[in-house]
Amino acid sequence: MDLAFTAEDRAFQEEVRDWIAEAFTPDLRAKVAASKNGYLDKEGQVAWQKKLYEKGWVAPNWPKKYGGPDLSASERYILNMELSAAGTPPVSPMGIAMVAPVLMAFGSEAQKEKYLPPILRSDVWWCQGYSEPGSGSDLASLQMSAVRDGEDYVLNGSKIWTTHAQWADMIFCLVRTSREGKAQEGISFIVFPMTLPGIKISPLPTLDGPAEGQQEINQVFFENVRVPISEALVGEENQGWTYAKYLLQFERGNAYAPGLKNMLSKARKIAGAVEKDGAPLSRDPDFARKMTQLEIKVAGLDATEQRIFSALSAGQAVGPESSMLKCQGSETQQAITELVVEAAGGYGAPFVRDNWAVARQGANADLPFPSYSVTSATSYFNYRKTSIYAGSNEIQRNIMAKMVLGL
C-alpha cells in the first residue's frame, strides 16, 4: 500500500481533524477519558454515532448502495486513524460492523429494507447472542433451542457475556434448529426484538466495577419466546454456522494500530508525570525498554494492517489474517494496560465508583490521586477479556496453524 498520501487525501485528513475538533466536545472527551473501555453510556454513545451518521462517516466500510460514504481505501484509513488518535468513542460494532454485513450478504430484501437503515442511523441498538454458559469458544456445542411450532420458532435457553443487552432493542442470535448430523450443521442465525415476552436480562458484575453507565455484560434467559420464522430467520435454516464464521471475520479483522498508538501516547504521558528516584519514570531503563518493545510491536502491526487492508480494497477477502490481527492486537492492548498500571503504582488501587464524575472535576483538582489513575486498574481488568472474545487467542492460533501452515 502506497502511504504517500495525495493532495486529496491530505485535504480529507484536514477535514476529518476540523470536524473532530468541533464535534468531540470537552464533556465527551472527559467522559471517554474516564471510561474503562472507551465507550459512553447509551445516550452519549447514540448521540456520538448520530453525529458521525450526519457527517456520513458512521459506516465507512458499507457499500454505497446501503448508505455507505464510498470512501477510498486511503480515506477509510485516514478516518480511522484520526478518530482513534483523537480518542473518540468507538462505534458500537454489534449493528454496524457485525450483523449488518451478514444481512447484506445473506438476508432477504425485506430484512435489508427493515433493518439496515435504522442500523445506519443508530436508531436501533443491537446485541449479540452467541456464547452460552457451557458453550463459549466451542461455539458449535451451543444448546439454545429453536423449535418450530406452526409459523414460529419457540426459543428456550440462555446466552452469556451479552454486551449491553440491557440497552438492546434487537438481538442477532445463534440457535439450534436440528440435532441431527454434525453439531455445526444444526445451527441457524436469527434476529428478533429484545422486548418479546419470556426474555429476562441478568447483569453480570465484573472486577472493573459497576461505574455509573458502564455496566457492560449480562446473561440473557429465554423461556418459551415465540418469534415469527419468516421475519427472524436469516438465510437458510441450519446454515447459521456459515453465517457466524462470516461475521467473525468482521469482529476479528479490525484495525488495531491507530487505537494502540493512542493508548501508547497516554502511557508515555503518565510515565513522564510519574517520578522514580527523582526522575521521570519514562527514563527508567527497564520501563523504557518495555515501552520501546511495545512501540516496535505497534509499528509492525500498523504495517501489517496497511498491507492487509490494501488487499481488501482490491477486493480480496479477509482470511486467516483476521486471526493474526486479533491475536497481536488484543495482546498488545493488554500489555499497554499492564504498563499503565505499573506507572500508576499505588494510585491505581482505589476503587472509583463513578469515574465520569471524577473526570469532570479536571486533572488532579481536589482529588487525592492523579486523574490518570482513575481508569488505570479498571481498564486493566476490562481488557483481560480481549484475548477471549471473538474466539480465544488459542483458537485463533489453531486457525492460523491449519489454514496457513497446513497442520
Coordinates of N, CA, C and O in Angstrom, one line a residue, residues 276-371:
K276 N 10.4 8.5 39.6 CA 11.0 7.3 40.3 C 12.5 7.7 40.6 O 13.2 8.0 39.6
D277 N 12.8 7.7 41.8 CA 14.2 8.0 42.2 C 14.6 9.4 41.7 O 15.7 9.7 41.3
G278 N 13.6 10.4 41.8 CA 13.9 11.7 41.5 C 13.9 12.1 40.0 O 14.2 13.2 39.6
A279 N 13.5 11.1 39.2 CA 13.5 11.4 37.7 C 12.2 10.8 37.1 O 11.6 9.9 37.8
P280 N 11.7 11.3 36.0 CA 10.5 10.7 35.4 C 10.7 9.2 35.2 O 11.8 8.7 34.8
L281 N 9.6 8.5 35.4 CA 9.6 7.0 35.2 C 10.0 6.7 33.8 O 10.6 5.6 33.5
S282 N 9.7 7.5 32.8 CA 10.0 7.2 31.4 C 11.5 7.1 31.2 O 11.9 6.5 30.2
R283 N 12.3 7.6 32.1 CA 13.8 7.5 32.0 C 14.3 6.2 32.6 O 15.5 5.9 32.5
D284 N 13.5 5.5 33.4 CA 13.9 4.3 34.0 C 14.2 3.3 32.9 O 13.4 3.0 32.0
P285 N 15.4 2.7 32.9 CA 15.8 1.8 31.8 C 14.9 0.6 31.6 O 14.6 0.3 30.4
D286 N 14.4 0.0 32.7 CA 13.5 -1.2 32.5 C 12.2 -0.8 31.9 O 11.7 -1.4 31.0
F287 N 11.6 0.3 32.4 CA 10.4 0.8 31.9 C 10.5 1.3 30.5 O 9.7 1.0 29.6
A288 N 11.6 2.0 30.2 CA 11.8 2.5 28.8 C 11.9 1.3 27.8 O 11.5 1.4 26.7
R289 N 12.6 0.2 28.3 CA 12.7 -1.0 27.4 C 11.3 -1.5 27.1 O 11.1 -1.9 25.9
K290 N 10.5 -1.7 28.1 CA 9.1 -2.2 27.8 C 8.4 -1.3 26.9 O 7.7 -1.8 26.0
M291 N 8.5 0.0 27.1 CA 7.8 0.9 26.2 C 8.3 0.8 24.8 O 7.5 0.8 23.8
T292 N 9.6 0.7 24.6 CA 10.2 0.6 23.3 C 9.7 -0.7 22.6 O 9.4 -0.7 21.4
Q293 N 9.7 -1.8 23.3 CA 9.3 -3.0 22.7 C 7.8 -2.9 22.2 O 7.5 -3.5 21.2
L294 N 7.0 -2.3 23.0 CA 5.6 -2.1 22.6 C 5.5 -1.2 21.4 O 4.7 -1.4 20.5
E295 N 6.3 -0.1 21.3 CA 6.3 0.8 20.2 C 6.7 0.0 18.9 O 6.1 0.2 17.8
I296 N 7.7 -0.9 19.0 CA 8.1 -1.7 17.9 C 7.0 -2.6 17.4 O 6.7 -2.8 16.2
K297 N 6.3 -3.2 18.4 CA 5.2 -4.1 18.1 C 4.1 -3.4 17.4 O 3.5 -3.9 16.4
V298 N 3.7 -2.2 17.9 CA 2.6 -1.5 17.3 C 3.0 -1.0 15.9 O 2.2 -1.1 15.0
A299 N 4.3 -0.6 15.7 CA 4.7 -0.2 14.3 C 4.6 -1.4 13.3 O 4.2 -1.2 12.2
G300 N 5.0 -2.6 13.8 CA 4.9 -3.8 12.9 C 3.5 -4.1 12.6 O 3.1 -4.5 11.5
L301 N 2.6 -4.0 13.6 CA 1.2 -4.3 13.4 C 0.6 -3.3 12.5 O -0.2 -3.6 11.6
D302 N 1.0 -2.0 12.6 CA 0.5 -1.0 11.7 C 0.8 -1.3 10.3 O 0.0 -1.2 9.4
A303 N 2.1 -1.7 10.0 CA 2.5 -2.0 8.7 C 1.7 -3.2 8.1 O 1.3 -3.3 7.0
T304 N 1.5 -4.2 9.0 CA 0.8 -5.4 8.6 C -0.7 -5.1 8.2 O -1.2 -5.6 7.2
E305 N -1.3 -4.2 9.1 CA -2.7 -3.9 8.8 C -2.8 -3.1 7.5 O -3.7 -3.3 6.7
Q306 N -1.9 -2.2 7.2 CA -1.9 -1.5 6.0 C -1.8 -2.4 4.8 O -2.5 -2.2 3.8
R307 N -1.0 -3.4 4.9 CA -0.8 -4.4 3.8 C -2.1 -5.2 3.6 O -2.6 -5.3 2.5
I308 N -2.7 -5.6 4.7 CA -3.9 -6.4 4.6 C -5.1 -5.6 4.1 O -5.9 -6.0 3.2
F309 N -5.3 -4.4 4.6 CA -6.4 -3.5 4.2 C -6.2 -3.0 2.8 O -7.2 -2.7 2.1
S310 N -5.0 -2.9 2.3 CA -4.7 -2.6 0.9 C -5.2 -3.7 0.0 O -5.9 -3.5 -1.0
A311 N -5.0 -5.0 0.5 CA -5.5 -6.1 -0.3 C -7.0 -6.2 -0.2 O -7.7 -6.5 -1.2
L312 N -7.6 -5.8 0.9 CA -9.1 -5.7 1.0 C -9.7 -4.7 0.0 O -10.7 -5.0 -0.6
S313 N -9.0 -3.6 -0.1 CA -9.5 -2.6 -1.0 C -9.5 -3.1 -2.5 O -10.2 -2.5 -3.4
A314 N -8.6 -4.1 -2.7 CA -8.5 -4.6 -4.1 C -9.5 -5.8 -4.3 O -9.5 -6.4 -5.3
G315 N -10.4 -6.0 -3.3 CA -11.4 -7.0 -3.4 C -11.1 -8.3 -2.8 O -11.9 -9.3 -3.0
Q316 N -10.0 -8.5 -2.2 CA -9.7 -9.8 -1.6 C -10.4 -9.9 -0.2 O -10.6 -9.0 0.5
A317 N -10.7 -11.2 0.1 CA -11.4 -11.4 1.4 C -10.5 -11.6 2.5 O -9.3 -11.9 2.3
V318 N -11.0 -11.3 3.7 CA -10.2 -11.5 4.9 C -10.2 -13.0 5.3 O -11.3 -13.6 5.3
G319 N -9.0 -13.6 5.4 CA -9.0 -15.0 5.8 C -8.3 -15.2 7.1 O -8.7 -14.5 8.1
P320 N -7.3 -16.0 7.2 CA -6.6 -16.2 8.5 C -5.9 -15.0 9.0 O -5.5 -14.9 10.2
E321 N -5.7 -14.0 8.1 CA -5.1 -12.7 8.6 C -5.9 -12.1 9.7 O -5.3 -11.4 10.6
S322 N -7.3 -12.2 9.7 CA -8.1 -11.7 10.8 C -7.7 -12.3 12.1 O -7.7 -11.6 13.1
S323 N -7.3 -13.6 12.1 CA -6.9 -14.2 13.4 C -5.6 -13.6 13.8 O -5.4 -13.5 15.0
M324 N -4.7 -13.4 12.9 CA -3.4 -12.8 13.3 C -3.6 -11.4 13.9 O -3.0 -11.1 14.9
L325 N -4.4 -10.6 13.3 CA -4.6 -9.2 13.8 C -5.3 -9.3 15.2 O -4.9 -8.5 16.1
K326 N -6.2 -10.2 15.3 CA -6.9 -10.4 16.6 C -5.9 -10.7 17.7 O -5.9 -10.2 18.8
C327 N -5.0 -11.7 17.5 CA -4.0 -12.1 18.5 C -3.1 -11.0 18.8 O -2.9 -10.6 20.0
Q328 N -2.5 -10.4 17.8 CA -1.5 -9.4 18.1 C -2.1 -8.1 18.7 O -1.6 -7.5 19.6
G329 N -3.2 -7.7 18.1 CA -3.9 -6.5 18.6 C -4.4 -6.6 20.0 O -4.1 -5.7 20.9
S330 N -5.0 -7.7 20.4 CA -5.6 -7.9 21.7 C -4.5 -8.0 22.8 O -4.6 -7.5 23.9
E331 N -3.4 -8.8 22.4 CA -2.4 -9.0 23.4 C -1.6 -7.7 23.6 O -1.1 -7.4 24.7
T332 N -1.5 -6.9 22.6 CA -0.8 -5.6 22.7 C -1.6 -4.6 23.6 O -1.1 -3.9 24.4
Q333 N -2.9 -4.6 23.4 CA -3.8 -3.9 24.3 C -3.6 -4.2 25.7 O -3.4 -3.3 26.6
Q334 N -3.5 -5.5 26.0 CA -3.4 -5.9 27.4 C -2.0 -5.5 27.9 O -1.9 -5.1 29.1
A335 N -1.0 -5.6 27.1 CA 0.4 -5.2 27.5 C 0.4 -3.7 27.9 O 1.1 -3.4 28.8
I336 N -0.2 -2.9 27.1 CA -0.2 -1.5 27.4 C -0.9 -1.1 28.7 O -0.5 -0.3 29.5
T337 N -2.1 -1.8 28.9 CA -2.8 -1.5 30.2 C -2.0 -2.0 31.3 O -2.0 -1.4 32.4
E338 N -1.2 -3.1 31.2 CA -0.3 -3.5 32.3 C 0.8 -2.5 32.5 O 1.1 -2.2 33.7
L339 N 1.3 -1.8 31.5 CA 2.3 -0.8 31.6 C 1.7 0.4 32.4 O 2.4 1.0 33.2
V340 N 0.5 0.8 32.0 CA -0.2 1.9 32.7 C -0.4 1.6 34.2 O -0.2 2.5 35.0
V341 N -0.8 0.4 34.5 CA -0.9 0.1 35.9 C 0.4 0.1 36.7 O 0.5 0.6 37.8
E342 N 1.4 -0.3 36.0 CA 2.8 -0.2 36.6 C 3.2 1.2 36.9 O 3.7 1.6 37.9
A343 N 2.8 2.1 35.9 CA 3.2 3.5 36.1 C 2.3 4.2 37.2 O 2.8 5.0 38.0
A344 N 1.0 3.8 37.3 CA 0.2 4.4 38.3 C 0.5 3.9 39.7 O 0.3 4.6 40.6
G345 N 1.1 2.7 39.8 CA 1.5 2.2 41.1 C 0.4 2.2 42.1 O -0.7 1.7 41.8
G346 N 0.6 2.6 43.3 CA -0.4 2.6 44.3 C -1.6 3.4 44.0 O -2.7 3.2 44.6
Y347 N -1.5 4.4 43.2 CA -2.6 5.3 42.8 C -3.7 4.5 42.0 O -4.8 5.0 41.9
G348 N -3.3 3.4 41.5 CA -4.3 2.6 40.7 C -5.2 1.7 41.6 O -6.1 1.1 41.1
A349 N -4.9 1.7 42.9 CA -5.6 0.8 43.8 C -7.0 1.2 44.2 O -7.9 0.4 44.3
P350 N -7.2 2.5 44.5 CA -8.5 3.0 45.0 C -9.6 2.6 43.9 O -9.5 2.8 42.7
F351 N -10.8 2.2 44.5 CA -11.9 1.9 43.6 C -12.8 3.2 43.5 O -13.2 3.8 44.5
V352 N -13.0 3.6 42.2 CA -13.8 4.8 42.0 C -15.1 4.4 41.3 O -15.1 3.8 40.2
R353 N -16.2 4.6 42.0 CA -17.5 4.1 41.6 C -18.0 4.9 40.3 O -18.5 4.3 39.4
D354 N -17.8 6.2 40.3 CA -18.3 7.0 39.2 C -17.1 7.7 38.6 O -16.8 8.8 38.9
N355 N -16.5 7.0 37.7 CA -15.3 7.6 37.0 C -15.6 8.9 36.3 O -14.8 9.8 36.3
W356 N -16.8 9.0 35.7 CA -17.1 10.2 34.9 C -17.3 11.4 35.8 O -16.9 12.5 35.4
A357 N -17.8 11.2 36.9 CA -18.0 12.4 37.9 C -16.6 12.9 38.3 O -16.3 14.1 38.4
V358 N -15.6 12.0 38.5 CA -14.3 12.4 38.9 C -13.6 13.1 37.7 O -13.0 14.1 37.9
A359 N -13.8 12.6 36.5 CA -13.2 13.2 35.3 C -13.6 14.7 35.1 O -12.8 15.5 34.7
R360 N -14.9 15.0 35.4 CA -15.4 16.3 35.2 C -14.8 17.3 36.2 O -14.8 18.5 36.0
Q361 N -14.2 16.8 37.3 CA -13.5 17.7 38.2 C -12.2 18.3 37.7 O -11.6 19.2 38.2
G362 N -11.7 17.7 36.6 CA -10.5 18.2 36.0 C -9.3 17.5 36.5 O -9.3 16.7 37.5
A363 N -8.2 17.7 35.8 CA -6.9 17.0 36.2 C -6.4 17.3 37.6 O -6.1 18.5 37.9
N364 N -6.5 16.3 38.4 CA -6.0 16.4 39.8 C -6.7 17.4 40.7 O -6.2 17.7 41.8
A365 N -7.8 18.0 40.2 CA -8.5 19.1 41.0 C -9.2 18.4 42.2 O -10.2 17.7 42.0
D366 N -8.8 18.8 43.4 CA -9.5 18.3 44.6 C -9.5 16.8 44.7 O -10.4 16.3 45.3
L367 N -8.6 16.1 44.1 CA -8.6 14.7 44.1 C -7.4 14.2 45.0 O -6.3 14.8 44.9
P368 N -7.5 13.1 45.7 CA -6.4 12.6 46.5 C -5.5 11.8 45.7 O -4.6 11.1 46.2
F369 N -5.7 11.7 44.4 CA -4.9 10.9 43.5 C -4.8 11.6 42.1 O -5.7 12.4 41.8
P370 N -3.8 11.3 41.3 CA -3.8 11.9 39.9 C -5.0 11.4 39.1 O -5.4 10.3 39.2
S371 N -5.5 12.3 38.2 CA -6.7 11.9 37.4 C -6.4 10.7 36.5 O -7.3 9.9 36.2

